[in-house]
GROMACS .gro file of N, CA and C in nm:
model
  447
    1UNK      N    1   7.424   7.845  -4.984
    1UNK     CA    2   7.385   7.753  -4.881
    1UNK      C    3   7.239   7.774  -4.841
    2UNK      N    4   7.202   7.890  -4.833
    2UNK     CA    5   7.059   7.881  -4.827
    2UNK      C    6   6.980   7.869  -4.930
    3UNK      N    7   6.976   7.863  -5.073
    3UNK     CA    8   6.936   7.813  -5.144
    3UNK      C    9   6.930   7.633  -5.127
    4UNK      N   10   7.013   7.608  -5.087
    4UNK     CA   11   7.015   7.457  -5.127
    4UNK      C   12   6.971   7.429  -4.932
    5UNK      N   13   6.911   7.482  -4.865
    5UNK     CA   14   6.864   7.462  -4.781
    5UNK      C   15   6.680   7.473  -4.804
    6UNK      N   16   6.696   7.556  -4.874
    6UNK     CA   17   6.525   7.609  -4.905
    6UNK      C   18   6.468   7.484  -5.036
    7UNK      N   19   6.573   7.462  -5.115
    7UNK     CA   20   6.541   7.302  -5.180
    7UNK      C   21   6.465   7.233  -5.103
    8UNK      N   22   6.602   7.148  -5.001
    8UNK     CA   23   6.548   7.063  -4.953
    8UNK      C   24   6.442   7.059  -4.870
    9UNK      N   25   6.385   7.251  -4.820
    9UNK     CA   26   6.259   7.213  -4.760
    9UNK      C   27   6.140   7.193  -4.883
   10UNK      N   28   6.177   7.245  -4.969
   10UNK     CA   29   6.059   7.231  -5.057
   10UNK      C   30   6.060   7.065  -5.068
   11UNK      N   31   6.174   7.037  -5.128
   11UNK     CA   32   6.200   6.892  -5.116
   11UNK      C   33   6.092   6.764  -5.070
   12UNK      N   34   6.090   6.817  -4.927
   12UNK     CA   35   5.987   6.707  -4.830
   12UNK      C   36   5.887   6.791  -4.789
   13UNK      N   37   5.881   6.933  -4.868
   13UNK     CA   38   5.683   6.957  -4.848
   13UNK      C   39   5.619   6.870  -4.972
   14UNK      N   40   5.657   6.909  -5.084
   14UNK     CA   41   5.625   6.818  -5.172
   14UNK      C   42   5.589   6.671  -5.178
   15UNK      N   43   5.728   6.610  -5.109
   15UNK     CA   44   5.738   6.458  -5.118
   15UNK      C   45   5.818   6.420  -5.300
   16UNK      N   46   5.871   6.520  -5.321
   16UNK     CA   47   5.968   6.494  -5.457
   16UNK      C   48   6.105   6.371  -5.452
   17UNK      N   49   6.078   6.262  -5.541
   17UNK     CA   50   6.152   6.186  -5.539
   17UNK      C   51   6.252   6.181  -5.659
   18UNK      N   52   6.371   6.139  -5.680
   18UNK     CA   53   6.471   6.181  -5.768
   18UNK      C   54   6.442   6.008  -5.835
   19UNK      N   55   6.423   5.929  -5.781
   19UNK     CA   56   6.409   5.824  -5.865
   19UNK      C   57   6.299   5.811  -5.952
   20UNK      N   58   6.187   5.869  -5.882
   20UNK     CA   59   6.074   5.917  -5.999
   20UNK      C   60   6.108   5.978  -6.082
   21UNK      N   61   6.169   6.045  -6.089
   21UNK     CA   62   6.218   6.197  -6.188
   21UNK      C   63   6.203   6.322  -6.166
   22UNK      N   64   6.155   6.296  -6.007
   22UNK     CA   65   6.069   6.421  -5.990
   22UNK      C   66   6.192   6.569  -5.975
   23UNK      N   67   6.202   6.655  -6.053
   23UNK     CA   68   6.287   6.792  -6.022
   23UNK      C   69   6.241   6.905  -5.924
   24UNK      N   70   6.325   6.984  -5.886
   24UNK     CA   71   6.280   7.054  -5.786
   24UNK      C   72   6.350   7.216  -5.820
   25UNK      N   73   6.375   7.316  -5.853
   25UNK     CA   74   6.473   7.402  -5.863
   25UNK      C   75   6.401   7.541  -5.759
   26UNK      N   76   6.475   7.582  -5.695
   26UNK     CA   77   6.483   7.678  -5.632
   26UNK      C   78   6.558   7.789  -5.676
   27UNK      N   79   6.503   7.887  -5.731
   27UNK     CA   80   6.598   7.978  -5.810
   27UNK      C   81   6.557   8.140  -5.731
   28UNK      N   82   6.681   8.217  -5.745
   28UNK     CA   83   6.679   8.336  -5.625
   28UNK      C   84   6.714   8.450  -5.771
   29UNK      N   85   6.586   8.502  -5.748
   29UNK     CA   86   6.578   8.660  -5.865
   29UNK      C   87   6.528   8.773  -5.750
   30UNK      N   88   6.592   8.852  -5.844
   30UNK     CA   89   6.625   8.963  -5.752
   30UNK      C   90   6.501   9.055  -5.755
   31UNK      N   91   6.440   9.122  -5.606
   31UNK     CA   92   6.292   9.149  -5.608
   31UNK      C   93   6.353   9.313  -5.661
   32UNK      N   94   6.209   9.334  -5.755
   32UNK     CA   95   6.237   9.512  -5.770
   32UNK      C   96   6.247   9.594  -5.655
   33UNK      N   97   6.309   9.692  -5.627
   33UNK     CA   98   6.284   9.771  -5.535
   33UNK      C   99   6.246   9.879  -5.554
   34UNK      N  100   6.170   9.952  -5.537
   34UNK     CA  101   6.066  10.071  -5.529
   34UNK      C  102   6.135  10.154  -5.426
   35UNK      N  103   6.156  10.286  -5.529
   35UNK     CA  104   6.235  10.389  -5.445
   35UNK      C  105   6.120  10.450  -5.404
   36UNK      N  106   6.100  10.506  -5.269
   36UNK     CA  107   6.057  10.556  -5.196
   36UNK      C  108   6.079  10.751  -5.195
   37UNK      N  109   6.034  10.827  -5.248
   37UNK     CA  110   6.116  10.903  -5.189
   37UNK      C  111   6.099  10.981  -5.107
   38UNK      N  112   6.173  11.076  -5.016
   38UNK     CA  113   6.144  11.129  -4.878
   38UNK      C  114   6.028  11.251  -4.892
   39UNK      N  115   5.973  11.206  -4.828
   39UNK     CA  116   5.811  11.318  -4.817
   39UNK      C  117   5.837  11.439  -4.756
   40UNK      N  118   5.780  11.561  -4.889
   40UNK     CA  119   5.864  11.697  -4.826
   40UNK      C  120   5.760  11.751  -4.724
   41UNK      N  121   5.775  11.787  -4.668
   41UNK     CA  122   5.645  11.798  -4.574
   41UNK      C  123   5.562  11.933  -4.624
   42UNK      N  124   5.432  11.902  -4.600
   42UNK     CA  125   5.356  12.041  -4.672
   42UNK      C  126   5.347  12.154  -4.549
   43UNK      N  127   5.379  12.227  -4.622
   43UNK     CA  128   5.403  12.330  -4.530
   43UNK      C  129   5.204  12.453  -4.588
   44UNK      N  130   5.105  12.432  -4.509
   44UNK     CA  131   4.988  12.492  -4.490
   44UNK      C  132   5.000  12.639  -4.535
   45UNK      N  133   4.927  12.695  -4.618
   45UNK     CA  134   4.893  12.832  -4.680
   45UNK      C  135   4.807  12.928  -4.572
   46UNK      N  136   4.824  13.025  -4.592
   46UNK     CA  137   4.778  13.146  -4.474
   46UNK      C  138   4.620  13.065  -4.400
   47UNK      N  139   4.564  13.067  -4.587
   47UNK     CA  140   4.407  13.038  -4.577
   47UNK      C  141   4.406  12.921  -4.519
   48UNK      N  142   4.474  12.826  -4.547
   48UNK     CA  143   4.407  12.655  -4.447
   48UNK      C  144   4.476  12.679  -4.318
   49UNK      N  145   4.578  12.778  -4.266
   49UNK     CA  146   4.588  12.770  -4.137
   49UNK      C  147   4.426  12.886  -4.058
   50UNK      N  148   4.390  12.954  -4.120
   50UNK     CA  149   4.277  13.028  -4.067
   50UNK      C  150   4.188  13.000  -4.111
   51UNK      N  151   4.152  12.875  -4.140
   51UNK     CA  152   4.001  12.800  -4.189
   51UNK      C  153   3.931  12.727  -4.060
   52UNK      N  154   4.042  12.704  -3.935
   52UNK     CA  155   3.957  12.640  -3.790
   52UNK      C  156   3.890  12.789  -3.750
   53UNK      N  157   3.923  12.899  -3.787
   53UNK     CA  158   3.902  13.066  -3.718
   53UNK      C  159   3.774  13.092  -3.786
   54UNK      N  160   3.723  13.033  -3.873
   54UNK     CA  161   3.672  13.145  -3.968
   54UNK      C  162   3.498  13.154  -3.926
   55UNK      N  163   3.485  12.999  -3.857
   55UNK     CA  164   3.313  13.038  -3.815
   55UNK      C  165   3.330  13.125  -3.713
   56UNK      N  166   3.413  13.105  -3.617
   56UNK     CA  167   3.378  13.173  -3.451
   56UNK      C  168   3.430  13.323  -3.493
   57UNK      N  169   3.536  13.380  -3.602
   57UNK     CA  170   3.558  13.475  -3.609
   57UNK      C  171   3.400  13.564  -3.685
   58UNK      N  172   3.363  13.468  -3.778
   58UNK     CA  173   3.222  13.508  -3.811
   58UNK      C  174   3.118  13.542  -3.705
   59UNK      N  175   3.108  13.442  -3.591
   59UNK     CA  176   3.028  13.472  -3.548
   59UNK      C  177   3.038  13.591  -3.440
   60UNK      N  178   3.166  13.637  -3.414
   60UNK     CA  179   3.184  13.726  -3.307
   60UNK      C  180   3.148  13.824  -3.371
   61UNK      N  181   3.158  13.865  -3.525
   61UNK     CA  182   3.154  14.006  -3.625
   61UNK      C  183   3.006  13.987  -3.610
   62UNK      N  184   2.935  13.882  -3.610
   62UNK     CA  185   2.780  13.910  -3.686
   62UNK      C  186   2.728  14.002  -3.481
   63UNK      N  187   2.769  13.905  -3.388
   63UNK     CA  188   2.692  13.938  -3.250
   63UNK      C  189   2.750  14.084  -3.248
   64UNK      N  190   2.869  14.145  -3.282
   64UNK     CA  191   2.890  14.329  -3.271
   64UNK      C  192   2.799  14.380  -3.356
   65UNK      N  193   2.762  14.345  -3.446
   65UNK     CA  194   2.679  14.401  -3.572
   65UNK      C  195   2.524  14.428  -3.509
   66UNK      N  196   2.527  14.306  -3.442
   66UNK     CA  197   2.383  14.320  -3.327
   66UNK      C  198   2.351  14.414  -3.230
   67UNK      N  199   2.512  14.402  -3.141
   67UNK     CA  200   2.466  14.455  -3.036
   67UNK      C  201   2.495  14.640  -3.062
   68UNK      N  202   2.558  14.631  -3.186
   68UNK     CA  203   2.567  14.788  -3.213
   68UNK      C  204   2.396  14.860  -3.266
   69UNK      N  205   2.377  14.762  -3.359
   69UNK     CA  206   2.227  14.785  -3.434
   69UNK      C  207   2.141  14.778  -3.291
   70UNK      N  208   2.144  14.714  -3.185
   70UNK     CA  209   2.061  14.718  -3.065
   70UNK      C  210   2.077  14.825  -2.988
   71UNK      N  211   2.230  14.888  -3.017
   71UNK     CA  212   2.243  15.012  -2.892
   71UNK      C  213   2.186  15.141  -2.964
   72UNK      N  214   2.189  15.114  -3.137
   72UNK     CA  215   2.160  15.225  -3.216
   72UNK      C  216   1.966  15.231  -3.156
   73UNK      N  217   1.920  15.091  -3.177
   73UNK     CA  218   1.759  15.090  -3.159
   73UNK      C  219   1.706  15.174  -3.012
   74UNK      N  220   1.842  15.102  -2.928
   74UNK     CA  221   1.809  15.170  -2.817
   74UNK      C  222   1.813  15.315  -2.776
   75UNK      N  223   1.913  15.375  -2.806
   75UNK     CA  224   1.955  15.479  -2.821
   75UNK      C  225   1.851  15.609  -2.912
   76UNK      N  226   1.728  15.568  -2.959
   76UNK     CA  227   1.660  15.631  -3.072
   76UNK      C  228   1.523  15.634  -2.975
   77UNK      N  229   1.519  15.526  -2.891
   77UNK     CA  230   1.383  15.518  -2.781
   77UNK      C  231   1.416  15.564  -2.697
   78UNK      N  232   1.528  15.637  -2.689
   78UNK     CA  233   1.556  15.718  -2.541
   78UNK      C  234   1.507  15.855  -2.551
   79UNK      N  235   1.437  15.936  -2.486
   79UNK     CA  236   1.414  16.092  -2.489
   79UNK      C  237   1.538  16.149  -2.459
   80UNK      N  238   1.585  16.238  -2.505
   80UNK     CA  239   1.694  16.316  -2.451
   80UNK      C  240   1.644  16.418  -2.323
   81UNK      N  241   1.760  16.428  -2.223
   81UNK     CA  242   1.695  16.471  -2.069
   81UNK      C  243   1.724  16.643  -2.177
   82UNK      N  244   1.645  16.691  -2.078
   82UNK     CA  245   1.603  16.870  -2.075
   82UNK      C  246   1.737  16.905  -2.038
   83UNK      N  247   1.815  17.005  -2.075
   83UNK     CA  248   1.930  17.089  -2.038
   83UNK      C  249   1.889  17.158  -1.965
   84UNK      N  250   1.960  17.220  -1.853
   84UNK     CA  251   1.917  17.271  -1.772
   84UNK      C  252   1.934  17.456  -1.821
   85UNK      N  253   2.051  17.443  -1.877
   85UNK     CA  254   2.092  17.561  -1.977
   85UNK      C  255   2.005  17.635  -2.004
   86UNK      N  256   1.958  17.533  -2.097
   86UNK     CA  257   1.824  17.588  -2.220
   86UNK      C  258   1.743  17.676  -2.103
   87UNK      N  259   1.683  17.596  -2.041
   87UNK     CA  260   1.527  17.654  -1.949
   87UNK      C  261   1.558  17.806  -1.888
   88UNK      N  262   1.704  17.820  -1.813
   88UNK     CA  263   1.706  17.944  -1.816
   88UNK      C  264   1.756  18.084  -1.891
   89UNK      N  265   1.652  18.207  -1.841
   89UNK     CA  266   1.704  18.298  -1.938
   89UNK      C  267   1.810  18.368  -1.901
   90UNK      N  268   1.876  18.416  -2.007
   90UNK     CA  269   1.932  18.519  -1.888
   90UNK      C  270   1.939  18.686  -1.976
   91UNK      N  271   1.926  18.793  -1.913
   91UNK     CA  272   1.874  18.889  -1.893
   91UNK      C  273   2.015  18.996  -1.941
   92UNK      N  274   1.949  19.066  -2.082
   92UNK     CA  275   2.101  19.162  -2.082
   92UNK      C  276   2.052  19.281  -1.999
   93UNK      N  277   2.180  19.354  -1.964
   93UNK     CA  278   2.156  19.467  -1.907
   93UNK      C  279   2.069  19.593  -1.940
   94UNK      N  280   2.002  19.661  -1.887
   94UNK     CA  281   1.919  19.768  -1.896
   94UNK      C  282   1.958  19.847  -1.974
   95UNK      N  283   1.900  19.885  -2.091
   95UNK     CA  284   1.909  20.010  -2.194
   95UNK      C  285   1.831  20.077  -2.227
   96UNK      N  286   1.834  20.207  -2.279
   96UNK     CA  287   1.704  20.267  -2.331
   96UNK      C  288   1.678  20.204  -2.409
   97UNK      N  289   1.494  20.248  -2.405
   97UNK     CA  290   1.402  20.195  -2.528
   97UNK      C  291   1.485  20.306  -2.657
   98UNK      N  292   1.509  20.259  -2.790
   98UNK     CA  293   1.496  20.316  -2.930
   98UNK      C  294   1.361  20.383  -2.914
   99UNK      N  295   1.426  20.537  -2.912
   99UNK     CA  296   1.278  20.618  -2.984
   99UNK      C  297   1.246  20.584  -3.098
  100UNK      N  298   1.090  20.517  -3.170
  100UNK     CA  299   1.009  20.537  -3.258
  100UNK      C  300   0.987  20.621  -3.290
  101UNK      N  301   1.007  20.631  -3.433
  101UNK     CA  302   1.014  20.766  -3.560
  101UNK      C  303   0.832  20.722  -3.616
  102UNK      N  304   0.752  20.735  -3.602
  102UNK     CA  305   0.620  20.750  -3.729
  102UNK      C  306   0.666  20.772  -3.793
  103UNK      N  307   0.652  20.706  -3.964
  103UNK     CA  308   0.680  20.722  -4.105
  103UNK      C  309   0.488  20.725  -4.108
  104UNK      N  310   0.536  20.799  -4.225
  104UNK     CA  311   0.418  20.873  -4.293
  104UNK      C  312   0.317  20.708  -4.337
  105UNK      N  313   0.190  20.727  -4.334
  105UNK     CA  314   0.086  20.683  -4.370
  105UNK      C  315   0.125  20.610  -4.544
  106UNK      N  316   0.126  20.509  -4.630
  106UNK     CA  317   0.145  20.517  -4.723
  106UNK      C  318   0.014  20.576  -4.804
  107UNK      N  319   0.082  20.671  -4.951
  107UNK     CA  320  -0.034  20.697  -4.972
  107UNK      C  321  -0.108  20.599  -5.098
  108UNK      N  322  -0.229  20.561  -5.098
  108UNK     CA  323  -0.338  20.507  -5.147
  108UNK      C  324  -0.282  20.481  -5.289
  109UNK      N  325  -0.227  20.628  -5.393
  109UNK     CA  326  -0.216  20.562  -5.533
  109UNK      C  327  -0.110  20.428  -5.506
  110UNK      N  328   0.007  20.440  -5.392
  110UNK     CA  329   0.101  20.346  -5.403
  110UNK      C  330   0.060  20.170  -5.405
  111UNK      N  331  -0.030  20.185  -5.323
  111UNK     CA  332  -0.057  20.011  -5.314
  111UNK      C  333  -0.204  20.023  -5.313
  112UNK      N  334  -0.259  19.890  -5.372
  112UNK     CA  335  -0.381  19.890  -5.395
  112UNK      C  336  -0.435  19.850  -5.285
  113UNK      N  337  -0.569  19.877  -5.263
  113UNK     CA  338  -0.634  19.864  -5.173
  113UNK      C  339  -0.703  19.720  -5.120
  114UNK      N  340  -0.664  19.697  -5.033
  114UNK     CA  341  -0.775  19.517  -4.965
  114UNK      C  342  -0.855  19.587  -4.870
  115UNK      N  343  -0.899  19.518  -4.834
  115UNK     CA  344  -1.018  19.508  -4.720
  115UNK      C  345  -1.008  19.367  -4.661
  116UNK      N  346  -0.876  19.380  -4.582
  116UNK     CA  347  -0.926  19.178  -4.482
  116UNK      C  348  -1.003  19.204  -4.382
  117UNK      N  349  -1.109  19.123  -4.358
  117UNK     CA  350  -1.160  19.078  -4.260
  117UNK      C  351  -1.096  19.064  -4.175
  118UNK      N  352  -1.203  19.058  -4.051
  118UNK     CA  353  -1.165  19.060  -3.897
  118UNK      C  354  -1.127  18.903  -3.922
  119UNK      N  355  -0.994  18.858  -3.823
  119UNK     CA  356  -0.993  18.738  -3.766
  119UNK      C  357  -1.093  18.664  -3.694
  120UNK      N  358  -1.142  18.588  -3.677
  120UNK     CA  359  -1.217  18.487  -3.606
  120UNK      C  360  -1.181  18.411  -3.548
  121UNK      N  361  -1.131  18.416  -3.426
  121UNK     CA  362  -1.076  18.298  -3.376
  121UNK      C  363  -1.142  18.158  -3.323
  122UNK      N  364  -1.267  18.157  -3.345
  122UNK     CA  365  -1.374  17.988  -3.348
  122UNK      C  366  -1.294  17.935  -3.471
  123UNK      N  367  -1.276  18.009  -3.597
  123UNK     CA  368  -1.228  17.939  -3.706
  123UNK      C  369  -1.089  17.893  -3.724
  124UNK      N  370  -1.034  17.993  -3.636
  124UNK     CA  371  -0.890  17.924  -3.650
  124UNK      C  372  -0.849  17.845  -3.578
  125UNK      N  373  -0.953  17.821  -3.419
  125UNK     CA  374  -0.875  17.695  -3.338
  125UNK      C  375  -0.942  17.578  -3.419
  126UNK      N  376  -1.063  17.582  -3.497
  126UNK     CA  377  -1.116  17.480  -3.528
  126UNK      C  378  -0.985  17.413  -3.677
  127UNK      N  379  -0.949  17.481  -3.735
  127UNK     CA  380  -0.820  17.479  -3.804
  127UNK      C  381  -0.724  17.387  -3.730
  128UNK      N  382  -0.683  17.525  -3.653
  128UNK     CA  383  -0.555  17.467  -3.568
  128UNK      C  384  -0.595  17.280  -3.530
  129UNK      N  385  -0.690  17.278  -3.489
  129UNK     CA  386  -0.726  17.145  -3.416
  129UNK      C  387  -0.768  17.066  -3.545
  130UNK      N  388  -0.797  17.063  -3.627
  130UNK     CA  389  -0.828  16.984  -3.749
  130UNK      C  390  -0.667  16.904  -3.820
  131UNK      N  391  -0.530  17.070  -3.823
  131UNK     CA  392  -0.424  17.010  -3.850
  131UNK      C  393  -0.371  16.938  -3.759
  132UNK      N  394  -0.407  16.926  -3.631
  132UNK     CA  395  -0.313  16.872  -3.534
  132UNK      C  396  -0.389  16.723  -3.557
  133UNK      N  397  -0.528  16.695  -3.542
  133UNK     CA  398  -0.526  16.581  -3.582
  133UNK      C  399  -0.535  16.437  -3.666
  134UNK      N  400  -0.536  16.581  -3.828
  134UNK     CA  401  -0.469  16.487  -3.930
  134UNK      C  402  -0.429  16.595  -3.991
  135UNK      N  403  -0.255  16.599  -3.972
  135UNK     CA  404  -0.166  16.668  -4.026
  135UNK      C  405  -0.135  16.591  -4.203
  136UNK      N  406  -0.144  16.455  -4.221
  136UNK     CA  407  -0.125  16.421  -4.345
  136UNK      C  408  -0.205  16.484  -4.456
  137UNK      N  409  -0.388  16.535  -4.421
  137UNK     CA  410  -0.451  16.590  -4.477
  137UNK      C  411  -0.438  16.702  -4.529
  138UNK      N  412  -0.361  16.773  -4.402
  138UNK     CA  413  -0.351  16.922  -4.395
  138UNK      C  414  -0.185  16.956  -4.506
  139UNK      N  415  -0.131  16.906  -4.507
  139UNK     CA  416   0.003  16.894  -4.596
  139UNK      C  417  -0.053  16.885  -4.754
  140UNK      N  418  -0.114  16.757  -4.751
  140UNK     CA  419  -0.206  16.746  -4.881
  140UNK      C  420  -0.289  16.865  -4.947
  141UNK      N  421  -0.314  16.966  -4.864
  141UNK     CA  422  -0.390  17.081  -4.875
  141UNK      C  423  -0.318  17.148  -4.925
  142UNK      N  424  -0.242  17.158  -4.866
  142UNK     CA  425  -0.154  17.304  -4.883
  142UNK      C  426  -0.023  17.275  -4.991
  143UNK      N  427   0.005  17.164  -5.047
  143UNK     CA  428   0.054  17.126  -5.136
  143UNK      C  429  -0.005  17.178  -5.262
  144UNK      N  430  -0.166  17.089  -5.273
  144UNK     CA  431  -0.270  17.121  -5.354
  144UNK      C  432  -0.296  17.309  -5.397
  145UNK      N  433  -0.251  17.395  -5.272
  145UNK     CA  434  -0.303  17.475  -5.317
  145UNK      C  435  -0.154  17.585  -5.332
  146UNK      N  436  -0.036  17.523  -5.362
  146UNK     CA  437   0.080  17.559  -5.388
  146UNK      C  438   0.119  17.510  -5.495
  147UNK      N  439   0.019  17.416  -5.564
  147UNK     CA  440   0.015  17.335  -5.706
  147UNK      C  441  -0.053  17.465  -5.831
  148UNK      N  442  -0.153  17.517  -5.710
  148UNK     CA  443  -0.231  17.568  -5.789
  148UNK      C  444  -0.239  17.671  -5.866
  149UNK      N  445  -0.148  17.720  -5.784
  149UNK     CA  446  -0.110  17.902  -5.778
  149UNK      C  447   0.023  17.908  -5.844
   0.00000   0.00000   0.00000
């Protein structure tokens, strides 16, 4: 019945006349149907659930990395305070002095003989004060003359 209802609308969209000859057929085929099938749901891997984490977790590791490397910088420009420890002495109890024994004079064939000169002390503060203010020189020296020997 609904076929021969859907005719007759085609019928008079057309304007199909049967005395003309005009035919009309309405024929009902069956539409494919497309199975669908049920969507398993994806269930997310460790890594794509901790991929929203991964800048801010970055960035919290890089700012400790900083502020450790900053406490290390800081920590290296600090003087360490004086112990109070250290500065004083403290005093063992009273004992006799060790009597000194004189040992004999060595005699002359045993060791050969030097003659050092008197110290000078103009020459040695002028030293002293030469290494203190270029010690790189003074290293260089004494390298040189530990090369040599």
């Amino acid at each position: 019945e609904e076929l021969a209802r859907l005719e007759t609308l085609v019928r008079s969209a057309l304007g199909a006349d049967s005395s003309r000859g005009d035919a009309v057929s309405v024929v009902s085929l069956p539409m494919p149907v497309q199975r669908v099938k049920p969507s398993v749901p994806v269930v997310p891997t460790f890594a794509e659930k901790m991929q929203p984490y991964e800048r801010p977790a970055l960035t919290v590791v890089g700012l400790l990395l900083a502020f450790g490397m900053g406490m290390m910088a800081l920590r290296s420009l600090r003087t360490p305070p004086l112990k109070a420890a250290s500065a004083t002495l403290t005093l063992a109890p009273a004992e006799p002095a060790p009597t000194l024994v004189r040992a004999a004079p060595p005699r002359s064939a045993d060791l050969p003989s030097y003659s050092f000169p008197i110290a000078d002390t103009q020459i040695r503060d002028r030293v002293v004060q030469t290494v203190d203010e270029n010690p790189d020189a003074a290293a260089r020296l004494v390298k040189s003359w530990l090369k040599d020997s």
